[in-house]
Structure formats: C-alpha cells, structure tokens
PDB file of C-alpha atoms in Angstrom:
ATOM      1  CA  UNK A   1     -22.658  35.060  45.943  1.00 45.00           C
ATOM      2  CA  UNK A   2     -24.885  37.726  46.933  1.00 46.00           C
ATOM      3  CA  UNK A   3     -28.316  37.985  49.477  1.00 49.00           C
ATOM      4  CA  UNK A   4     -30.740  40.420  49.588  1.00 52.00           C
ATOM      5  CA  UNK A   5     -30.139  43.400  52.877  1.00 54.00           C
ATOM      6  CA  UNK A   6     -32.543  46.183  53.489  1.00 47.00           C
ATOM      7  CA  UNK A   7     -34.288  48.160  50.978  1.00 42.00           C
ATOM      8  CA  UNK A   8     -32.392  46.067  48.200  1.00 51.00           C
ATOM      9  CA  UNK A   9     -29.245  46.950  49.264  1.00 50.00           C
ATOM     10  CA  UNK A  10     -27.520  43.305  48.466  1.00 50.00           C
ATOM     11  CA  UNK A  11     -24.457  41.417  51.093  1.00 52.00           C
ATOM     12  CA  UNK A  12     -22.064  38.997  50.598  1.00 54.00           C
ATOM     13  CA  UNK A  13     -23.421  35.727  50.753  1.00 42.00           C
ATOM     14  CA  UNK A  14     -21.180  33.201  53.390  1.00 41.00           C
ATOM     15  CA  UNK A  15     -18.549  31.589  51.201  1.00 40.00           C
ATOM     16  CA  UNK A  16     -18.351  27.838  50.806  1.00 36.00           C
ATOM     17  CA  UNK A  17     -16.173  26.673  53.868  1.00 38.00           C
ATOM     18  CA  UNK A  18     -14.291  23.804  53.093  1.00 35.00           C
ATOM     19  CA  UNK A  19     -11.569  21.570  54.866  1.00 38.00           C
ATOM     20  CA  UNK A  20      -9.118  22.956  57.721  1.00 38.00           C
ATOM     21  CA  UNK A  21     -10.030  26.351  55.786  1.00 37.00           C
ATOM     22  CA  UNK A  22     -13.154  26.478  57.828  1.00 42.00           C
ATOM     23  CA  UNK A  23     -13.597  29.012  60.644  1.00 40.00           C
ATOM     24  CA  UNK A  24     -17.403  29.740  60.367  1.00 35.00           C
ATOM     25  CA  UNK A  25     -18.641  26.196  61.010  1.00 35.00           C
ATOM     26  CA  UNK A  26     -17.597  24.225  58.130  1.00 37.00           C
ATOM     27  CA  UNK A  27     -19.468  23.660  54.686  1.00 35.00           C
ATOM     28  CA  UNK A  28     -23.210  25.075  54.277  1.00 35.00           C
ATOM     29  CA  UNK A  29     -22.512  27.282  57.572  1.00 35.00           C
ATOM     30  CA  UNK A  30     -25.476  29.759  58.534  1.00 31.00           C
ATOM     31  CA  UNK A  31     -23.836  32.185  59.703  1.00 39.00           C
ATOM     32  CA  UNK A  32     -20.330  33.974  58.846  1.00 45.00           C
ATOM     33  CA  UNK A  33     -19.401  36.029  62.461  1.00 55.00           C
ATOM     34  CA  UNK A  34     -16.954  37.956  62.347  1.00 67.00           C
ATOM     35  CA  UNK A  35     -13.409  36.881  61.947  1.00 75.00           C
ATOM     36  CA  UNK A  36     -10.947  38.030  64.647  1.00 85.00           C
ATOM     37  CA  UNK A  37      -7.411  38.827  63.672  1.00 89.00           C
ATOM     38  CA  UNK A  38      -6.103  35.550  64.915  1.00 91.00           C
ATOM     39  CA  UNK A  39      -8.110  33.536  63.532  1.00 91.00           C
ATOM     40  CA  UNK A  40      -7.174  34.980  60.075  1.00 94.00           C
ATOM     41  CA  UNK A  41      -3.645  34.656  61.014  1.00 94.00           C
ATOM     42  CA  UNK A  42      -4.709  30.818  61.562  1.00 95.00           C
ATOM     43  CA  UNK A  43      -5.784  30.354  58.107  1.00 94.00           C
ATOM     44  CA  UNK A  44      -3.071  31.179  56.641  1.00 95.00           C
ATOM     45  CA  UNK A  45      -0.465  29.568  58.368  1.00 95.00           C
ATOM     46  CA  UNK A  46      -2.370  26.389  57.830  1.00 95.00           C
ATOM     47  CA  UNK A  47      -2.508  27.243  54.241  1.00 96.00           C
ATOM     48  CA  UNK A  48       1.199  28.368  53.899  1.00 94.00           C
ATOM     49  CA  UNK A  49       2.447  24.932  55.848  1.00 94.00           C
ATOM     50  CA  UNK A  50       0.253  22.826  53.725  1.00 95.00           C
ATOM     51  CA  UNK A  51       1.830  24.445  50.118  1.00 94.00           C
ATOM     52  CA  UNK A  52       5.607  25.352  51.188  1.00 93.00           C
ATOM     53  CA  UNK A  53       6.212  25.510  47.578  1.00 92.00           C
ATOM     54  CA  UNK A  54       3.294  28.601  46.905  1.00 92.00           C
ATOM     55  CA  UNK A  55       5.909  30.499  49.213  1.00 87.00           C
ATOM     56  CA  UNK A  56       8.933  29.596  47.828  1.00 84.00           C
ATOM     57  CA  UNK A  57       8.499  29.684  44.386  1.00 78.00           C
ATOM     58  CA  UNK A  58       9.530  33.285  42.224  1.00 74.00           C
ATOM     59  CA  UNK A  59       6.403  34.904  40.320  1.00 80.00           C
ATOM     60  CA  UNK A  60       7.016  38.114  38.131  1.00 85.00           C
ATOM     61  CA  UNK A  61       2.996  37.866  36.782  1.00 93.00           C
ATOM     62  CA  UNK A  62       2.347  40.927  35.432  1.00 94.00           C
ATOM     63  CA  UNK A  63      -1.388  40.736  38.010  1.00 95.00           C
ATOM     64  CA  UNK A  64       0.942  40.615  40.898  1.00 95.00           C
ATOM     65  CA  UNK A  65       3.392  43.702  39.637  1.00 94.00           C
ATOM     66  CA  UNK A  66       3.616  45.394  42.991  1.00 94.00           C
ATOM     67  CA  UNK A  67       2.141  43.100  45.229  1.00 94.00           C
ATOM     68  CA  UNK A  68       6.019  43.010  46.972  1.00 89.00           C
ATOM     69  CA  UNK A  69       6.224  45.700  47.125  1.00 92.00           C
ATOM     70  CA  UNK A  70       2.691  47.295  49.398  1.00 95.00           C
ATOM     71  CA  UNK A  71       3.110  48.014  52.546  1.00 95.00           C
ATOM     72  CA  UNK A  72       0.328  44.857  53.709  1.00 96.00           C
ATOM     73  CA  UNK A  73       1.959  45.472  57.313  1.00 93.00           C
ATOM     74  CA  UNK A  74       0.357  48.191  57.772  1.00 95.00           C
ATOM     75  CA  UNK A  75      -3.042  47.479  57.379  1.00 96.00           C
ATOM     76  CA  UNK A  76      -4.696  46.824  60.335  1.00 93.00           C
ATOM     77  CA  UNK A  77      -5.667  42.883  60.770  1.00 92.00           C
ATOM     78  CA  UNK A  78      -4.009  42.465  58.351  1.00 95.00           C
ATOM     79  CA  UNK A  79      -2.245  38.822  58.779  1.00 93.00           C
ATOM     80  CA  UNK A  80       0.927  38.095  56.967  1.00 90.00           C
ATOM     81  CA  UNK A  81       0.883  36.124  53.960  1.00 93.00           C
ATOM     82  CA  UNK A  82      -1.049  38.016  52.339  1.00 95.00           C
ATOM     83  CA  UNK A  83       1.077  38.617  49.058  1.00 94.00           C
ATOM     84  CA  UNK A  84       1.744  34.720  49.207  1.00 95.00           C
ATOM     85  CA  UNK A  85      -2.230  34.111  49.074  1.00 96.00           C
ATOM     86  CA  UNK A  86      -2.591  36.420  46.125  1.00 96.00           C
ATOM     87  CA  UNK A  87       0.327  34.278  44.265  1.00 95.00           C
ATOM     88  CA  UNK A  88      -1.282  30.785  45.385  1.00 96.00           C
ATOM     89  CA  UNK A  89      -4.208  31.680  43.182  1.00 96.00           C
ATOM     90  CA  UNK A  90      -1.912  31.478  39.992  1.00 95.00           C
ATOM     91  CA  UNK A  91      -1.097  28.039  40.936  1.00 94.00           C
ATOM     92  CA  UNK A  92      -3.422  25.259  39.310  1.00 92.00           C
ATOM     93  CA  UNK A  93      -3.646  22.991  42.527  1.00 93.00           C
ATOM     94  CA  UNK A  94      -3.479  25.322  45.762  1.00 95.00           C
ATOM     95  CA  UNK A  95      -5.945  27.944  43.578  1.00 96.00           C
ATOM     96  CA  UNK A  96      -9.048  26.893  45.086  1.00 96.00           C
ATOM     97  CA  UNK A  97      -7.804  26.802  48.826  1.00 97.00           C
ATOM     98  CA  UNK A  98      -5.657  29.779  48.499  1.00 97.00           C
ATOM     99  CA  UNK A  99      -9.044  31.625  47.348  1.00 97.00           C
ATOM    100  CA  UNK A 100     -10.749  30.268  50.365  1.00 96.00           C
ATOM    101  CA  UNK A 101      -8.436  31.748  53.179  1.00 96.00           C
ATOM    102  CA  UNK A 102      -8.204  34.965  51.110  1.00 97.00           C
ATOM    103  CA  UNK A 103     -12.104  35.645  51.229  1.00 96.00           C
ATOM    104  CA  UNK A 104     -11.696  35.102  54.932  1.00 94.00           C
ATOM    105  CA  UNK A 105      -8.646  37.601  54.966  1.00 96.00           C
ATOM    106  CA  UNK A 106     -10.455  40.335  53.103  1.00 97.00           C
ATOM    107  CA  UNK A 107     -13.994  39.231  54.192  1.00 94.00           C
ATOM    108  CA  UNK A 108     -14.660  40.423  58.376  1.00 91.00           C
ATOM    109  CA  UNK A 109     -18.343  39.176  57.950  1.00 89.00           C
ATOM    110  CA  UNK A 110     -21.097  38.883  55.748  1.00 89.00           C
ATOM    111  CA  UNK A 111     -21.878  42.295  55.602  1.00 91.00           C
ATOM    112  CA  UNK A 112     -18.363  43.967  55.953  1.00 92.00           C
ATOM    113  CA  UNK A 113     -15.258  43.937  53.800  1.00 95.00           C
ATOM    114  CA  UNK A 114     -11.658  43.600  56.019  1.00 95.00           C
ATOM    115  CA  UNK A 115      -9.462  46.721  55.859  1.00 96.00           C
ATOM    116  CA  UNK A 116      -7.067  44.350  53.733  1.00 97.00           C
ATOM    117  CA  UNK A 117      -9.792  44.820  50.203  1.00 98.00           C
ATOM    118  CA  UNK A 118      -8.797  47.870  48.825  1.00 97.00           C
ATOM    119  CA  UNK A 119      -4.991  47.049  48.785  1.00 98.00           C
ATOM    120  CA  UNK A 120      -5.561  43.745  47.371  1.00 98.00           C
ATOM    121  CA  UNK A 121      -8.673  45.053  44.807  1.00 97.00           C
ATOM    122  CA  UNK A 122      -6.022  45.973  42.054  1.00 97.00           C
ATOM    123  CA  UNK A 123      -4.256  42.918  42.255  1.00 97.00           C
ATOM    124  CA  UNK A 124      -8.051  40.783  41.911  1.00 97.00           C
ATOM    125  CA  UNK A 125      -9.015  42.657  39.127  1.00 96.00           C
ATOM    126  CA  UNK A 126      -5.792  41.847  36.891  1.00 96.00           C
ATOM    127  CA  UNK A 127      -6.041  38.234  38.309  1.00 96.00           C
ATOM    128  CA  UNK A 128      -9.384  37.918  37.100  1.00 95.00           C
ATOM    129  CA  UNK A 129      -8.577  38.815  33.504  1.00 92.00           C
ATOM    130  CA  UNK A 130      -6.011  36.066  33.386  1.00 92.00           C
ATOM    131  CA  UNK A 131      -8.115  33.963  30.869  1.00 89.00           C
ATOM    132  CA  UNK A 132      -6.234  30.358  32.453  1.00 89.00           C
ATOM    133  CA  UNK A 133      -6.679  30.976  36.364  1.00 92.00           C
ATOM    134  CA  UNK A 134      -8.839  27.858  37.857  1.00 92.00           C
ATOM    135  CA  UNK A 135     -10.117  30.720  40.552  1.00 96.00           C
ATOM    136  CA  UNK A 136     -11.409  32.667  37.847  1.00 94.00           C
ATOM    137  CA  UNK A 137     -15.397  32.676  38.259  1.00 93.00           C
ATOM    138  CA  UNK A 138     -14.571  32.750  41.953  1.00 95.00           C
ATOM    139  CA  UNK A 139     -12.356  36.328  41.586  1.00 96.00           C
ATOM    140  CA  UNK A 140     -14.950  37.784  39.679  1.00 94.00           C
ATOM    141  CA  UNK A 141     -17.762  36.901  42.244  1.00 94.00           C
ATOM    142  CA  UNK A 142     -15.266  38.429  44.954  1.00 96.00           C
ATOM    143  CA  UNK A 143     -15.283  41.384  42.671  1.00 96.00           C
ATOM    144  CA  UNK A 144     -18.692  41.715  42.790  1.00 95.00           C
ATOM    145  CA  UNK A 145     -19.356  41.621  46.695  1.00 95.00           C
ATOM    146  CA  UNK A 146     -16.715  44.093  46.713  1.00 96.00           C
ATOM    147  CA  UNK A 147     -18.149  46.415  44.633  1.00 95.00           C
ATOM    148  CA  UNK A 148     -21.875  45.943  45.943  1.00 94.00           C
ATOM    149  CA  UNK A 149     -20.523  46.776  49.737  1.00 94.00           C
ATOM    150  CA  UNK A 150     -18.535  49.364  48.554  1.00 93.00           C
ATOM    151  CA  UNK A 151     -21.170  51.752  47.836  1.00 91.00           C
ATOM    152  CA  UNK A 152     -22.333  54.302  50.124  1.00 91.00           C
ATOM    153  CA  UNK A 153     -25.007  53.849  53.078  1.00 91.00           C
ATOM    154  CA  UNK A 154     -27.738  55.668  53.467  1.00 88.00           C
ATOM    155  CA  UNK A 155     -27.197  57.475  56.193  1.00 89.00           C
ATOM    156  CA  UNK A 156     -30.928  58.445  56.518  1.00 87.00           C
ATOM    157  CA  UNK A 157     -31.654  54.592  56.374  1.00 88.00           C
ATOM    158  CA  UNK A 158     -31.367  53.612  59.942  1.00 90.00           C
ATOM    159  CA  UNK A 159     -31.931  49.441  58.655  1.00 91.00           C
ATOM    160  CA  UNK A 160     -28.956  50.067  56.383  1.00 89.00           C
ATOM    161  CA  UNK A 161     -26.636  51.782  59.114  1.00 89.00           C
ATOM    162  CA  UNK A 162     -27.563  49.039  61.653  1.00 89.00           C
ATOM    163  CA  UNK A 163     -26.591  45.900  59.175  1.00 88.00           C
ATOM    164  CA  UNK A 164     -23.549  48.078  57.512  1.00 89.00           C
ATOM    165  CA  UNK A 165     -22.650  50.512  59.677  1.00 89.00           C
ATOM    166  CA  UNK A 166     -21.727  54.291  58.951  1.00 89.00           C
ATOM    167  CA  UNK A 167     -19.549  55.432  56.187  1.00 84.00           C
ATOM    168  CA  UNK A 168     -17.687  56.798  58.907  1.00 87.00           C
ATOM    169  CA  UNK A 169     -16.790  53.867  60.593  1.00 89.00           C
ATOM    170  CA  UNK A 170     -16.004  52.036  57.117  1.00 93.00           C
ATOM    171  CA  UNK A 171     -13.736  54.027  55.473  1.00 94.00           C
ATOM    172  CA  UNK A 172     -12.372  51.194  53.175  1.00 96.00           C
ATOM    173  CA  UNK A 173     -15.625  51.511  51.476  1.00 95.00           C
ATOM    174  CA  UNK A 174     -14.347  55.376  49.880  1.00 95.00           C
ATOM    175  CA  UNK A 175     -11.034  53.557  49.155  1.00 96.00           C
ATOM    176  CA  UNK A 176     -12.342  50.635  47.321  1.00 96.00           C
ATOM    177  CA  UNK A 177     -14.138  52.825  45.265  1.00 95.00           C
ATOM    178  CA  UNK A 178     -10.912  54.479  44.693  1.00 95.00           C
ATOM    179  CA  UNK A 179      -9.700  51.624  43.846  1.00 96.00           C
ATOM    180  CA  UNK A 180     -12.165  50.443  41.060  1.00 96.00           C
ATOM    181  CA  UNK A 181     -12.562  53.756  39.861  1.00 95.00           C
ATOM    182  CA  UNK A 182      -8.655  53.514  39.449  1.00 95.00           C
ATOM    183  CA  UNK A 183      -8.757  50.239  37.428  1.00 95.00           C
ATOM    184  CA  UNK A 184     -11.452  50.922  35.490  1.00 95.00           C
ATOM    185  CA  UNK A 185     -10.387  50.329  31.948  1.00 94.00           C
ATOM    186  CA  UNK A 186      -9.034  46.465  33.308  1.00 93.00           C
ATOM    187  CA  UNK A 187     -12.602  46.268  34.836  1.00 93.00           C
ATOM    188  CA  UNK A 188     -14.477  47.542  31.514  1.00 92.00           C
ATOM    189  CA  UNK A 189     -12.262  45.129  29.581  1.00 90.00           C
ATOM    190  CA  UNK A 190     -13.802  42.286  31.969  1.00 89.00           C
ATOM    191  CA  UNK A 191     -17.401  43.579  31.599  1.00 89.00           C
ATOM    192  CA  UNK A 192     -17.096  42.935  27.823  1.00 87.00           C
ATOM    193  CA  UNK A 193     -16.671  39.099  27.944  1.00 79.00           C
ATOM    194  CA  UNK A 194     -20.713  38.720  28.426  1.00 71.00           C
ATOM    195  CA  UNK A 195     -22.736  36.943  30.194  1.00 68.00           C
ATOM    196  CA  UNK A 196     -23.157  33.155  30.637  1.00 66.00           C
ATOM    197  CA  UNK A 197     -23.663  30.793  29.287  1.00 64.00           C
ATOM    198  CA  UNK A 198     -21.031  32.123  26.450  1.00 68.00           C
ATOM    199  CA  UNK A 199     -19.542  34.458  29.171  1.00 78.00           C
ATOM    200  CA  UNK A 200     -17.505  34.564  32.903  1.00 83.00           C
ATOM    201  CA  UNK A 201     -19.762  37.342  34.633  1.00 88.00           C
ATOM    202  CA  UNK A 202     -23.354  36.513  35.658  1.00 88.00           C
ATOM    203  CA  UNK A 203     -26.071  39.605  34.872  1.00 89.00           C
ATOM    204  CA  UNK A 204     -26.590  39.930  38.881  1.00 91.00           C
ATOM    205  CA  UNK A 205     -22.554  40.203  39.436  1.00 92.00           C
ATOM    206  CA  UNK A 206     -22.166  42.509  36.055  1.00 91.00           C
ATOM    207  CA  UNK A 207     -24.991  45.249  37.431  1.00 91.00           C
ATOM    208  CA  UNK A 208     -22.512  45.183  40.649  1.00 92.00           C
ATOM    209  CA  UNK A 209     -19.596  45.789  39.155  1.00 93.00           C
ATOM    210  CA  UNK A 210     -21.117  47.969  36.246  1.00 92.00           C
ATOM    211  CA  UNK A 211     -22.201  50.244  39.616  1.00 91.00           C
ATOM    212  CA  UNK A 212     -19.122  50.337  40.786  1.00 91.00           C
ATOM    213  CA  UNK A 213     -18.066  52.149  37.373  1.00 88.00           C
ATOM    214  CA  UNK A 214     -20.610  54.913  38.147  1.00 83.00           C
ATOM    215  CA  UNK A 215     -19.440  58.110  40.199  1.00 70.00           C
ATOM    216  CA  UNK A 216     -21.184  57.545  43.421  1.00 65.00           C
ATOM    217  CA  UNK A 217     -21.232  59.879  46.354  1.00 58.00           C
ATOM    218  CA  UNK A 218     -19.664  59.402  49.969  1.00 53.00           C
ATOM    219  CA  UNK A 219     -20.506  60.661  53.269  1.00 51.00           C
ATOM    220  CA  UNK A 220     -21.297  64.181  53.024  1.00 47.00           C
TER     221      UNK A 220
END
C-alpha cells in the first residue's frame, strides 16, 4: 500500500486497477498520472450504470450519518456520486469495485490526495470499524496513505517539495489532519484490534495512522 519517497517520507503505492475501473493502464500499472476531473467523472458513471440498485436503494448506516447531507458539490473535482460510492462499499457485491473508483476519486496521483479526502475521511474511518464490510482491509490501507500524505513537508527539503509539493499548494493536507484529529477516539478504537495475523491493521499501516494521532505542525 505504501513505497518509500525521499528521506523516508513514504507515498501511496498505485492501487490494483481492475476491469472498466482502470484509468492508469489496467492491472500491475507502473505508473498512476494524474487523474483529470473527467476522467473521475468517467469512473463513476460506469460504476453507477453498472449497479443501478447501489443508487437507488435507502441506507440510514450510522458510518454514512451525514454523508447527504455535505456539500460534495463544492469541492473542487469533485465528480458526483460521490455519496453513492461511499454507500456501494456497504454492499457485499459492488464493495470491491465501488472501493476501486473511490481511490481514484480521492486519489489525484501517487503522491497526492484529491481535494475530495478530507470530506470523505470521517465517513472511511466509521466504515472501517464496521466489523462485516468485505472492503474492510482495503479502508484501512486507504486510511493509512491518507494519514502518511497528510503530514507536513519539509519545506527545507527541496526532494520532498518537488515529489509533494508545498503545504501551500496542498491545503487538504491541514484539513485531513483536522479531520483525523477530529475522529480520533473511532481511530484509537481501530488501532486496538492488533496486528495480523490475529488483527485488521498491518504494523507499517498502524505507525501511519498512530502518526496521524500525534499533534504535528503545518506550514509556519
């Protein structure tokens, strides 16, 4: 889930690209370029015309309590469907597909989160404590990229600004840090299942998301 940048600093790994889900290439793709707006929007209209029924069915989950109701239109790139994606993962069938065309909604590229993350972060964190989701050790990976590029770049590092870019320029870095901070006791509750093989959360992904517990400075 996660590669080595400079100085240690660690990056999303490309996600698994699978079936029409695949923009980058298809499966075992090099490279993850960027995403374009469009091609997001792509994804998940495919998705929502192959599962009508994700769409139309009700869900009052208590992960998804104010999903509705956020303003995903004003995000920028944000591509509709959004809150439909984030109910697909409930569903035991479309799960796995409706994770893939999420990580490309909230993923722009290897090294950069989408400004879609830190509205959909609190919703991912009380999905991934639902103990029957299929997506399950997938959300908590997602988790952990999130909370890995979410942490502040040395600004002083000019390897670290070239590959990630200035705080700056990012700011949905800050507010996915908000966000985590924000959810903390649902994260610490997920922390506590262990490590495998007896646990969901890999010791690599738990140092990530332990991090992303710890007060960490911005952009002075």
């Amino acid at each position: 889930m996660i590669a080595e940048g400079p100085k240690g600093r660690r990056a999303a790994r490309p996600y698994p690209q699978k079936g029409p889900w695949a923009p980058f290439g298809g499966a075992g793709a090099a490279e993850m370029c960027v995403m374009d707006v469009a091609s997001k929007e792509a994804v998940v209209a495919r998705f929502l015309h192959a599962h009508p029924e994700v769409e139309q069915a009700a869900c009052d989950h208590p992960a998804l309590l104010g999903c509705a109701d956020a303003d995903w239109s004003r995000i920028p790139g944000c591509p509709e469907g959004v809150p439909v994606l984030l109910r697909g993962l409930l569903d035991e069938a479309a799960g796995p597909e409706a994770m893939l065309v999420l990580e490309n909604v909230l993923m722009n590229s290897v090294f950069h989160m989408s400004a879609v993350m830190p509205t959909a972060l609190p919703f991912l964190i009380r999905l991934a404590a639902v103990p029957d989701i299929a997506v399950r050790p997938d959300l908590v990976g997602l988790l952990a990229v999130a909370a890995e590029l979410s942490s502040p770049v040395d600004a002083d590092d000019e390897r670290q600004v070239l590959m990630f870019g200035k705080d700056s320029d990012h700011p949905e870095r800050a507010w996915c840090r908000d966000a985590f901070a924000a959810h903390a006791p649902a994260l610490r509750a997920l922390l506590d299942e262990g490590t495998p093989p007896d646990g969901l959360i890999s010791g690599d992904d738990r140092d990530c998301l332990l991090r992303a517990l710890e007060p960490q400075r911005g952009p002075s």
